[in-house]
Backbone as ProteinMPNN parsed JSONL, in Angstrom:
{"seq_chain_A": "XXXXXXXXXXXXXXXXXXXXXXXXXXXXXXXXXXXXXXXXXXXXXXXXXXXXXXXXXXXXXXXXXXXXXXXXXXXXXXXXXXXXXXXXXXXXXXXXXXXXXXXXXXXXXXXXXXXXXXXXXXXXXXXXXXXXXXXXXXXXXXXXXXXXXXXXXXXXXXXXX", "coords_chain_A": {"N_chain_A": [[108.526, -224.948, -155.192], [106.356, -225.098, -152.385], [104.592, -223.624, -149.512], [103.049, -223.397, -146.03], [102.329, -221.668, -143.216], [103.168, -221.631, -139.53], [102.271, -221.061, -136.678], [103.832, -220.619, -134.148], [103.634, -220.189, -131.339], [100.925, -221.45, -130.885], [100.905, -223.373, -132.005], [99.39, -224.251, -134.977], [97.735, -223.858, -138.271], [97.809, -221.336, -140.405], [94.947, -220.705, -142.422], [93.228, -220.161, -145.254], [89.305, -218.961, -144.811], [85.975, -219.713, -145.709], [85.052, -218.201, -146.763], [86.92, -216.235, -147.557], [88.523, -214.905, -145.519], [91.193, -214.562, -143.294], [92.065, -217.874, -141.013], [92.989, -220.532, -138.809], [93.887, -224.088, -138.199], [94.589, -226.64, -136.932], [95.49, -228.886, -138.248], [97.897, -230.167, -139.816], [98.068, -231.26, -142.291], [95.388, -230.376, -143.643], [96.263, -227.959, -144.053], [98.434, -228.282, -146.323], [96.299, -229.347, -147.881], [94.699, -227.115, -148.382], [95.677, -224.629, -147.579], [98.044, -223.882, -148.984], [100.77, -221.639, -150.595], [102.344, -220.552, -153.098], [105.33, -218.834, -153.277], [107.391, -217.713, -151.19], [107.545, -215.058, -150.055], [105.063, -214.491, -150.412], [103.547, -215.868, -148.582], [104.813, -215.21, -145.878], [103.577, -211.959, -146.184], [101.242, -212.371, -145.63], [101.365, -213.887, -143.743], [102.032, -211.521, -141.982], [100.185, -209.312, -142.398], [97.355, -211.333, -140.965], [98.122, -210.83, -138.338], [99.366, -208.119, -137.359], [102.841, -207.251, -136.785], [104.47, -209.506, -136.003], [106.873, -211.77, -135.835], [108.928, -213.338, -138.1], [110.677, -216.262, -137.636], [110.045, -216.368, -134.816], [107.457, -215.82, -134.273], [105.891, -216.79, -135.456], [107.119, -219.456, -138.826], [107.874, -220.025, -141.698], [107.319, -223.163, -143.65], [108.405, -225.274, -145.999], [106.402, -226.991, -148.173], [105.909, -230.209, -149.522], [103.325, -231.417, -152.517], [103.61, -233.993, -153.203], [104.16, -236.392, -151.762], [107.078, -237.743, -149.63], [107.337, -241.651, -150.602], [108.18, -245.022, -148.773], [109.451, -247.849, -149.633], [107.344, -250.668, -149.666], [108.103, -254.316, -149.542], [106.948, -257.487, -150.326], [107.206, -260.396, -149.431], [106.792, -263.98, -149.344], [106.127, -266.07, -146.653], [108.5, -268.061, -146.199], [110.73, -267.623, -147.575], [112.075, -265.616, -146.581], [114.15, -262.768, -145.616], [116.868, -263.501, -142.566], [116.234, -261.015, -140.556], [115.752, -258.413, -138.292], [113.415, -258.763, -136.034], [111.766, -259.646, -137.333], [109.807, -261.25, -137.576], [107.718, -260.083, -136.225], [106.936, -258.608, -138.944], [105.517, -260.422, -140.511], [102.634, -261.044, -141.528], [99.855, -262.578, -142.251], [100.887, -265.005, -143.724], [102.982, -263.136, -145.417], [105.668, -261.724, -146.02], [106.684, -258.237, -144.777], [108.632, -256.452, -145.463], [111.272, -253.816, -145.878], [112.615, -251.757, -148.55], [116.473, -250.806, -149.14], [118.814, -248.971, -148.869], [122.31, -250.118, -149.484], [124.652, -248.758, -150.173], [128.078, -248.333, -150.773], [130.895, -246.076, -150.146], [132.642, -246.469, -151.854], [131.05, -247.65, -154.003], [129.336, -245.853, -155.043], [131.622, -243.777, -155.653], [132.124, -245.833, -157.882], [129.903, -245.568, -159.804], [127.919, -247.076, -159.087], [124.541, -247.83, -157.739], [123.544, -249.902, -154.583], [121.113, -252.157, -153.637], [119.293, -252.968, -150.477], [117.767, -254.945, -148.09], [115.259, -254.373, -144.885], [113.354, -254.38, -142.023], [112.799, -251.488, -141.491], [114.992, -250.299, -140.446], [116.738, -247.648, -141.864], [115.364, -247.342, -144.197], [115.139, -246.421, -147.71], [113.999, -243.185, -148.601], [111.849, -241.928, -151.512], [110.517, -240.12, -153.585], [107.112, -240.087, -156.029], [108.5, -239.718, -158.619], [110.536, -239.728, -158.221], [110.964, -242.75, -157.652], [110.324, -244.099, -159.975], [112.191, -243.161, -161.251], [114.279, -245.124, -160.5], [112.443, -247.61, -160.498], [113.365, -249.743, -162.329], [115.71, -250.818, -161.653], [115.882, -251.424, -158.932], [113.762, -253.281, -159.302], [115.134, -255.186, -160.928], [117.406, -255.743, -158.893], [115.251, -256.916, -156.591], [114.587, -259.238, -158.164], [117.101, -260.867, -158.619], [117.421, -261.397, -156.06], [114.82, -262.31, -154.986], [113.421, -264.236, -156.925], [110.731, -264.256, -158.986], [109.41, -263.873, -156.709], [107.817, -261.412, -154.924], [106.217, -258.492, -154.683], [105.496, -254.77, -154.808], [105.001, -252.054, -152.628], [104.194, -248.316, -152.441], [104.249, -246.847, -149.513], [102.673, -243.711, -148.501], [104.483, -241.327, -145.964], [104.605, -239.584, -143.937], [105.685, -236.192, -143.119]], "CA_chain_A": [[108.439, -225.4, -153.64], [105.168, -224.579, -152.038], [104.469, -222.938, -148.397], [102.381, -223.48, -145.176], [102.23, -221.168, -142.111], [102.914, -222.088, -138.884], [102.304, -220.081, -136.286], [104.52, -221.608, -133.052], [102.841, -220.891, -129.888], [99.506, -221.831, -130.841], [101.257, -224.748, -132.615], [98.608, -224.463, -135.58], [98.793, -222.82, -139.211], [96.896, -219.969, -141.076], [94.47, -220.846, -143.839], [91.404, -219.262, -145.815], [87.825, -219.833, -144.445], [85.25, -220.342, -146.942], [84.837, -216.369, -147.063], [88.154, -215.486, -147.931], [89.205, -214.447, -144.261], [91.934, -215.811, -142.773], [91.791, -218.605, -139.76], [93.821, -221.662, -138.023], [93.563, -225.094, -138.48], [95.513, -227.76, -135.792], [95.997, -229.893, -138.849], [99.195, -229.86, -141.249], [97.141, -232.131, -143.693], [94.248, -229.572, -144.142], [96.831, -226.776, -143.965], [98.688, -228.414, -147.181], [95.55, -229.066, -148.713], [93.947, -225.798, -148.527], [96.382, -222.869, -147.138], [99.691, -223.45, -149.596], [100.939, -220.771, -151.026], [103.93, -220.598, -154.132], [106.409, -218.595, -152.522], [108.126, -217.388, -149.19], [107.026, -213.635, -149.897], [103.097, -214.229, -150.396], [103.244, -215.944, -147.507], [105.361, -213.982, -145.386], [102.907, -211.196, -146.138], [100.059, -213.411, -145.476], [101.494, -213.796, -141.803], [101.979, -210.392, -141.054], [98.829, -209.269, -142.18], [97.204, -212.039, -139.994], [98.847, -210.218, -137.115], [100.725, -207.243, -137.708], [103.876, -207.068, -135.928], [104.527, -211.103, -135.918], [108.646, -212.035, -136.272], [109.13, -214.694, -138.722], [111.052, -216.995, -136.595], [109.723, -215.866, -133.531], [106.26, -215.886, -133.859], [105.761, -218.077, -136.527], [107.739, -219.549, -139.093], [107.203, -220.636, -143.015], [107.847, -224.706, -143.659], [108.336, -225.554, -147.219], [105.785, -228.508, -148.109], [105.515, -231.099, -151.418], [101.966, -232.236, -152.094], [104.001, -235.052, -154.11], [105.28, -236.762, -150.594], [108.29, -239.101, -149.773], [107.745, -242.502, -149.734], [109.32, -245.907, -148.687], [109.031, -248.976, -150.619], [107.528, -252.293, -149.293], [108.687, -255.42, -150.15], [105.626, -258.107, -149.78], [107.498, -261.663, -149.68], [106.51, -264.965, -149.247], [107.223, -266.091, -145.189], [109.26, -268.998, -146.518], [111.844, -267.015, -148.358], [111.686, -263.49, -145.676], [115.596, -263.263, -144.848], [116.571, -263.073, -141.271], [116.357, -259.768, -140.179], [116.005, -257.747, -136.225], [112.156, -258.696, -135.098], [111.21, -260.121, -138.831], [108.215, -262.112, -137.254], [106.414, -258.748, -136.148], [106.824, -257.764, -140.328], [104.715, -261.148, -140.544], [101.333, -260.94, -141.552], [99.661, -263.946, -142.989], [101.944, -265.214, -144.249], [103.428, -262.774, -146.032], [106.871, -260.931, -145.0], [106.423, -256.797, -145.464], [109.9, -256.06, -145.211], [111.553, -252.297, -146.643], [114.01, -251.361, -149.409], [117.395, -250.056, -147.955], [120.223, -248.714, -150.087], [123.54, -250.142, -149.059], [125.662, -248.578, -151.264], [129.001, -247.881, -150.191], [131.275, -244.667, -150.544], [133.253, -246.688, -153.113], [129.714, -248.259, -154.695], [129.12, -244.643, -155.276], [132.846, -243.392, -156.82], [132.152, -246.375, -158.945], [128.685, -245.411, -160.101], [126.917, -248.487, -158.296], [124.105, -248.352, -156.371], [123.588, -251.361, -154.557], [120.008, -252.229, -152.705], [118.806, -253.943, -149.239], [116.085, -255.136, -147.344], [115.305, -254.238, -144.424], [112.549, -254.414, -141.404], [112.417, -250.432, -141.706], [115.737, -249.248, -140.742], [117.597, -246.967, -143.238], [114.6, -247.071, -145.837], [114.732, -245.451, -148.372], [112.545, -242.254, -148.94], [111.817, -241.51, -152.945], [108.967, -239.19, -154.193], [107.124, -240.564, -157.231], [109.096, -239.688, -159.806], [112.562, -240.69, -157.924], [110.833, -244.032, -157.395], [110.004, -244.227, -160.677], [113.616, -243.169, -162.311], [114.804, -245.983, -160.108], [112.043, -248.759, -160.554], [113.949, -250.65, -163.393], [117.105, -251.082, -161.121], [114.956, -251.763, -157.847], [113.121, -254.509, -159.782], [115.833, -256.137, -160.962], [117.983, -256.656, -157.431], [114.544, -257.773, -156.202], [114.541, -260.036, -159.583], [117.972, -261.875, -158.451], [117.345, -261.622, -154.588], [113.714, -262.906, -154.317], [113.022, -264.518, -158.067], [108.888, -263.51, -159.014], [107.673, -264.123, -155.25], [107.846, -260.663, -154.574], [105.462, -257.166, -154.946], [106.011, -253.618, -154.167], [103.839, -251.235, -152.591], [104.316, -247.578, -152.103], [104.036, -245.966, -148.364], [103.09, -242.473, -148.393], [105.167, -241.116, -144.978], [104.794, -237.605, -143.305], [107.189, -235.252, -142.585]], "C_chain_A": [[106.793, -224.59, -153.542], [105.591, -224.199, -149.987], [103.48, -223.216, -147.729], [103.146, -222.393, -144.333], [102.062, -221.49, -141.193], [102.794, -221.425, -137.53], [102.741, -220.756, -134.456], [103.811, -221.595, -131.606], [101.255, -220.983, -129.676], [99.765, -222.875, -131.571], [100.243, -225.193, -133.92], [99.14, -223.344, -136.873], [97.589, -222.324, -139.985], [96.513, -220.528, -142.54], [93.444, -219.963, -144.067], [90.645, -219.811, -145.275], [87.389, -219.8, -145.674], [84.701, -218.992, -147.577], [86.077, -215.579, -147.329], [88.878, -215.178, -147.188], [90.18, -215.498, -143.832], [91.49, -216.316, -141.376], [92.826, -219.553, -139.519], [92.85, -222.91, -137.793], [94.81, -225.953, -137.315], [96.311, -228.853, -136.813], [96.637, -229.432, -140.049], [98.28, -230.549, -142.11], [96.097, -230.621, -144.361], [95.168, -228.138, -144.565], [97.766, -226.553, -145.687], [97.394, -228.335, -148.614], [95.144, -227.386, -149.255], [94.75, -224.212, -147.98], [97.986, -223.152, -147.985], [99.779, -221.882, -150.652], [102.37, -221.151, -151.488], [104.62, -219.859, -154.279], [106.279, -217.457, -151.183], [107.11, -216.378, -149.309], [105.424, -213.858, -150.03], [102.938, -214.669, -148.623], [103.878, -215.589, -146.195], [104.378, -212.735, -145.069], [101.606, -211.553, -145.525], [99.936, -213.072, -143.405], [101.601, -212.651, -140.988], [100.571, -209.446, -141.277], [97.553, -209.932, -141.394], [96.98, -211.47, -138.534], [99.71, -209.102, -137.005], [101.585, -207.458, -136.452], [104.618, -208.276, -135.506], [106.313, -210.967, -136.302], [108.347, -213.386, -136.464], [110.6, -215.29, -137.854], [110.921, -217.467, -135.152], [108.043, -216.224, -133.345], [105.828, -216.834, -134.392], [106.953, -218.532, -137.699], [106.918, -220.476, -140.106], [107.893, -222.726, -143.379], [107.424, -224.455, -144.995], [107.668, -227.056, -147.307], [105.505, -229.129, -149.709], [103.719, -230.936, -151.575], [102.216, -233.495, -153.111], [104.948, -235.238, -152.753], [105.864, -237.588, -150.748], [107.178, -240.654, -149.282], [108.412, -243.715, -149.632], [108.862, -246.76, -149.019], [109.124, -250.505, -149.295], [107.391, -253.45, -150.017], [107.689, -256.525, -149.618], [106.315, -259.125, -150.443], [106.726, -262.689, -149.306], [107.068, -265.234, -147.725], [108.762, -266.792, -145.546], [110.724, -268.245, -146.994], [112.455, -265.366, -147.229], [113.461, -264.078, -145.731], [115.48, -262.876, -143.723], [117.044, -262.145, -140.627], [115.924, -259.605, -139.049], [114.214, -257.685, -136.774], [111.488, -259.131, -136.58], [109.407, -260.569, -138.425], [107.309, -261.148, -136.496], [106.428, -258.534, -137.558], [105.725, -258.796, -140.609], [103.779, -261.018, -140.463], [100.201, -261.769, -142.414], [99.978, -264.267, -144.357], [102.9, -264.953, -145.437], [104.609, -261.913, -144.987], [106.532, -259.581, -145.412], [107.49, -256.598, -144.93], [110.162, -254.333, -146.255], [112.817, -252.572, -147.313], [114.939, -250.21, -148.807], [118.627, -249.467, -148.886], [121.781, -248.837, -148.853], [125.009, -249.747, -149.476], [126.823, -247.737, -150.668], [129.618, -246.514, -150.922], [131.689, -245.348, -152.192], [132.172, -247.376, -154.397], [129.889, -246.79, -155.695], [130.233, -243.821, -156.458], [132.462, -244.034, -157.789], [131.129, -246.519, -159.894], [127.769, -246.551, -159.92], [126.184, -247.632, -157.5], [123.461, -249.43, -155.946], [122.059, -250.838, -153.084], [119.87, -253.224, -151.647], [118.098, -254.053, -149.187], [116.374, -254.867, -145.942], [113.938, -254.669, -143.239], [112.688, -252.441, -140.754], [113.636, -249.623, -141.22], [116.91, -248.814, -141.938], [116.534, -247.121, -144.304], [114.496, -246.487, -146.236], [113.341, -244.488, -149.13], [112.747, -241.695, -150.559], [110.229, -240.563, -153.098], [108.803, -240.158, -155.478], [107.769, -240.971, -158.282], [110.873, -240.229, -159.817], [112.106, -242.02, -157.761], [110.678, -244.801, -159.068], [111.351, -244.897, -162.046], [114.795, -244.314, -161.824], [114.281, -247.81, -159.962], [112.632, -250.367, -161.545], [115.265, -251.433, -162.655], [116.686, -251.795, -159.832], [114.44, -253.626, -158.114], [114.126, -255.924, -160.418], [116.783, -256.993, -159.999], [116.784, -257.188, -156.222], [114.72, -259.438, -156.979], [115.664, -261.18, -158.757], [117.295, -262.189, -156.989], [116.045, -262.814, -154.446], [113.283, -263.949, -155.532], [111.177, -263.164, -158.408], [108.672, -263.61, -157.849], [107.609, -262.379, -154.685], [106.276, -259.362, -154.979], [106.074, -256.202, -153.797], [104.91, -252.601, -153.758], [104.355, -249.961, -152.532], [103.637, -247.044, -151.017], [104.057, -244.987, -148.118], [103.944, -242.251, -146.84], [104.68, -239.582, -145.243], [105.298, -237.492, -142.947], [107.106, -234.604, -141.839]], "O_chain_A": [[106.264, -223.806, -154.329], [106.631, -224.5, -149.403], [102.532, -223.424, -148.486], [104.33, -222.145, -144.562], [100.904, -221.89, -141.071], [103.983, -221.182, -137.322], [101.885, -221.274, -133.738], [103.504, -222.566, -130.913], [100.571, -220.704, -128.691], [98.749, -223.488, -131.901], [100.151, -226.411, -134.074], [100.063, -222.53, -136.894], [96.538, -222.952, -140.109], [97.264, -220.751, -143.489], [92.903, -219.191, -143.275], [90.794, -221.008, -145.03], [88.129, -219.84, -146.657], [84.082, -218.833, -148.629], [86.117, -214.35, -147.291], [90.031, -215.017, -147.587], [90.134, -216.726, -143.911], [90.792, -215.638, -140.622], [93.8, -219.294, -140.226], [91.677, -222.943, -137.421], [95.926, -225.458, -137.16], [97.319, -229.494, -136.517], [96.251, -228.684, -140.948], [97.647, -229.705, -142.745], [96.269, -230.072, -145.45], [94.694, -227.338, -145.371], [97.898, -225.472, -146.26], [97.399, -227.736, -149.689], [95.346, -226.797, -150.317], [94.341, -223.053, -148.058], [98.993, -222.602, -147.539], [98.862, -221.317, -151.247], [103.26, -221.723, -150.859], [104.952, -219.762, -155.461], [105.445, -216.776, -150.587], [105.982, -216.556, -148.851], [104.716, -212.998, -149.508], [102.408, -214.02, -147.721], [103.091, -215.801, -145.272], [104.268, -212.395, -143.891], [101.027, -210.693, -144.862], [99.241, -212.58, -142.516], [101.397, -212.579, -139.777], [100.001, -208.94, -140.311], [96.65, -209.134, -141.139], [96.001, -211.601, -137.8], [100.828, -209.255, -136.514], [101.152, -207.767, -135.342], [105.444, -208.103, -134.609], [106.792, -210.074, -137.001], [107.86, -214.256, -135.74], [111.481, -214.488, -137.547], [111.389, -218.421, -134.531], [107.561, -216.814, -132.377], [105.352, -217.779, -133.762], [107.962, -217.855, -137.501], [105.97, -221.234, -139.901], [109.045, -223.106, -143.168], [106.475, -223.737, -145.31], [108.129, -228.056, -146.757], [105.031, -228.585, -150.706], [103.027, -230.36, -150.735], [101.284, -233.982, -153.751], [106.005, -234.65, -152.528], [105.666, -238.371, -151.676], [106.534, -240.821, -148.246], [109.388, -243.755, -150.382], [107.645, -246.794, -148.839], [109.978, -251.047, -148.591], [106.653, -253.57, -150.995], [107.559, -256.52, -148.394], [106.315, -259.156, -151.673], [105.688, -262.265, -148.796], [108.178, -264.807, -147.41], [109.857, -266.292, -145.286], [111.771, -268.627, -146.471], [113.147, -264.383, -147.494], [113.905, -265.222, -145.834], [114.551, -262.15, -143.37], [118.151, -262.229, -140.095], [115.591, -260.655, -138.5], [113.771, -256.89, -137.604], [110.36, -258.652, -136.695], [108.306, -260.259, -138.879], [106.172, -261.504, -136.187], [105.37, -257.909, -137.64], [104.724, -258.212, -141.025], [103.43, -260.79, -139.305], [99.794, -261.174, -143.412], [99.598, -263.993, -145.496], [103.445, -265.769, -146.18], [104.545, -261.593, -143.8], [106.008, -259.569, -146.527], [107.432, -256.532, -143.703], [109.38, -253.886, -147.094], [113.76, -253.274, -146.948], [114.598, -249.168, -148.249], [119.136, -250.265, -149.673], [122.159, -248.124, -147.924], [126.102, -250.243, -149.205], [126.626, -246.638, -150.15], [129.128, -245.963, -151.908], [131.279, -244.97, -153.289], [132.558, -247.541, -155.554], [130.441, -246.724, -156.794], [129.966, -243.411, -157.588], [132.289, -243.368, -158.81], [131.223, -247.384, -160.765], [126.894, -246.812, -160.746], [126.698, -246.831, -156.718], [122.77, -250.036, -156.766], [121.946, -249.962, -152.227], [120.318, -254.348, -151.873], [117.282, -253.535, -149.949], [117.536, -255.034, -145.57], [113.323, -255.584, -143.786], [112.654, -252.26, -139.537], [113.6, -248.409, -141.415], [117.662, -249.506, -142.624], [116.968, -246.996, -145.449], [113.831, -245.557, -145.779], [112.333, -244.778, -149.775], [113.77, -241.059, -150.816], [109.124, -240.669, -152.566], [109.711, -240.824, -155.974], [107.763, -242.076, -158.824], [111.754, -240.679, -160.55], [113.104, -242.739, -157.7], [110.935, -245.995, -159.221], [111.541, -245.801, -162.86], [115.868, -244.483, -162.403], [114.935, -248.798, -159.626], [112.355, -251.559, -161.413], [115.718, -252.497, -163.078], [117.226, -252.89, -159.674], [114.638, -254.667, -157.486], [113.923, -257.138, -160.378], [117.01, -258.202, -160.033], [117.14, -257.729, -155.175], [114.927, -260.504, -156.398], [115.202, -262.229, -158.31], [116.661, -263.235, -156.849], [116.2, -263.926, -153.942], [112.566, -264.795, -154.998], [110.817, -262.013, -158.164], [107.474, -263.429, -157.628], [107.107, -262.428, -153.562], [105.365, -259.816, -155.671], [106.662, -256.371, -152.728], [103.986, -252.355, -154.534], [105.563, -250.198, -152.568], [102.475, -246.697, -151.231], [105.065, -244.604, -147.524], [104.101, -243.387, -146.395], [104.489, -238.826, -146.195], [105.834, -238.325, -142.215], [108.089, -233.966, -141.463]]}, "name": "protein", "num_of_chains": 1, "seq": "XXXXXXXXXXXXXXXXXXXXXXXXXXXXXXXXXXXXXXXXXXXXXXXXXXXXXXXXXXXXXXXXXXXXXXXXXXXXXXXXXXXXXXXXXXXXXXXXXXXXXXXXXXXXXXXXXXXXXXXXXXXXXXXXXXXXXXXXXXXXXXXXXXXXXXXXXXXXXXXXX"}
């Protein structure tokens, strides 16, 4: 796990500048790109050296982050075979419906070792890291083939935490 430091009162992040000194940025993405700490202890020490006397949890917080973002699984199908979902018309572009994979597994399904998939217009869309998606790709493809034949394509859309 990696970490970034957020200054609470200034709503910004501590990062190194080009000369190796510490500065701040308002961009969480920039903090992730250049201000990552490999462990919480070094992040805490850096925050303390940035401005002595700061208290973790009051003046600053240390966020766990990952360079491997979560993704929603977008499924693109022809408009003609789009399921009747809430607000589906607002998810149709150029004759294609852009819907999302969702997990509809019940407690009984889970106890029996089954994962059940469904589709939605975004409510309860599943979030996967790339490796998690790759591990489930075959089962997801099987579900989509059963539901939509071969008239589907998948896009993984990165989401911001």
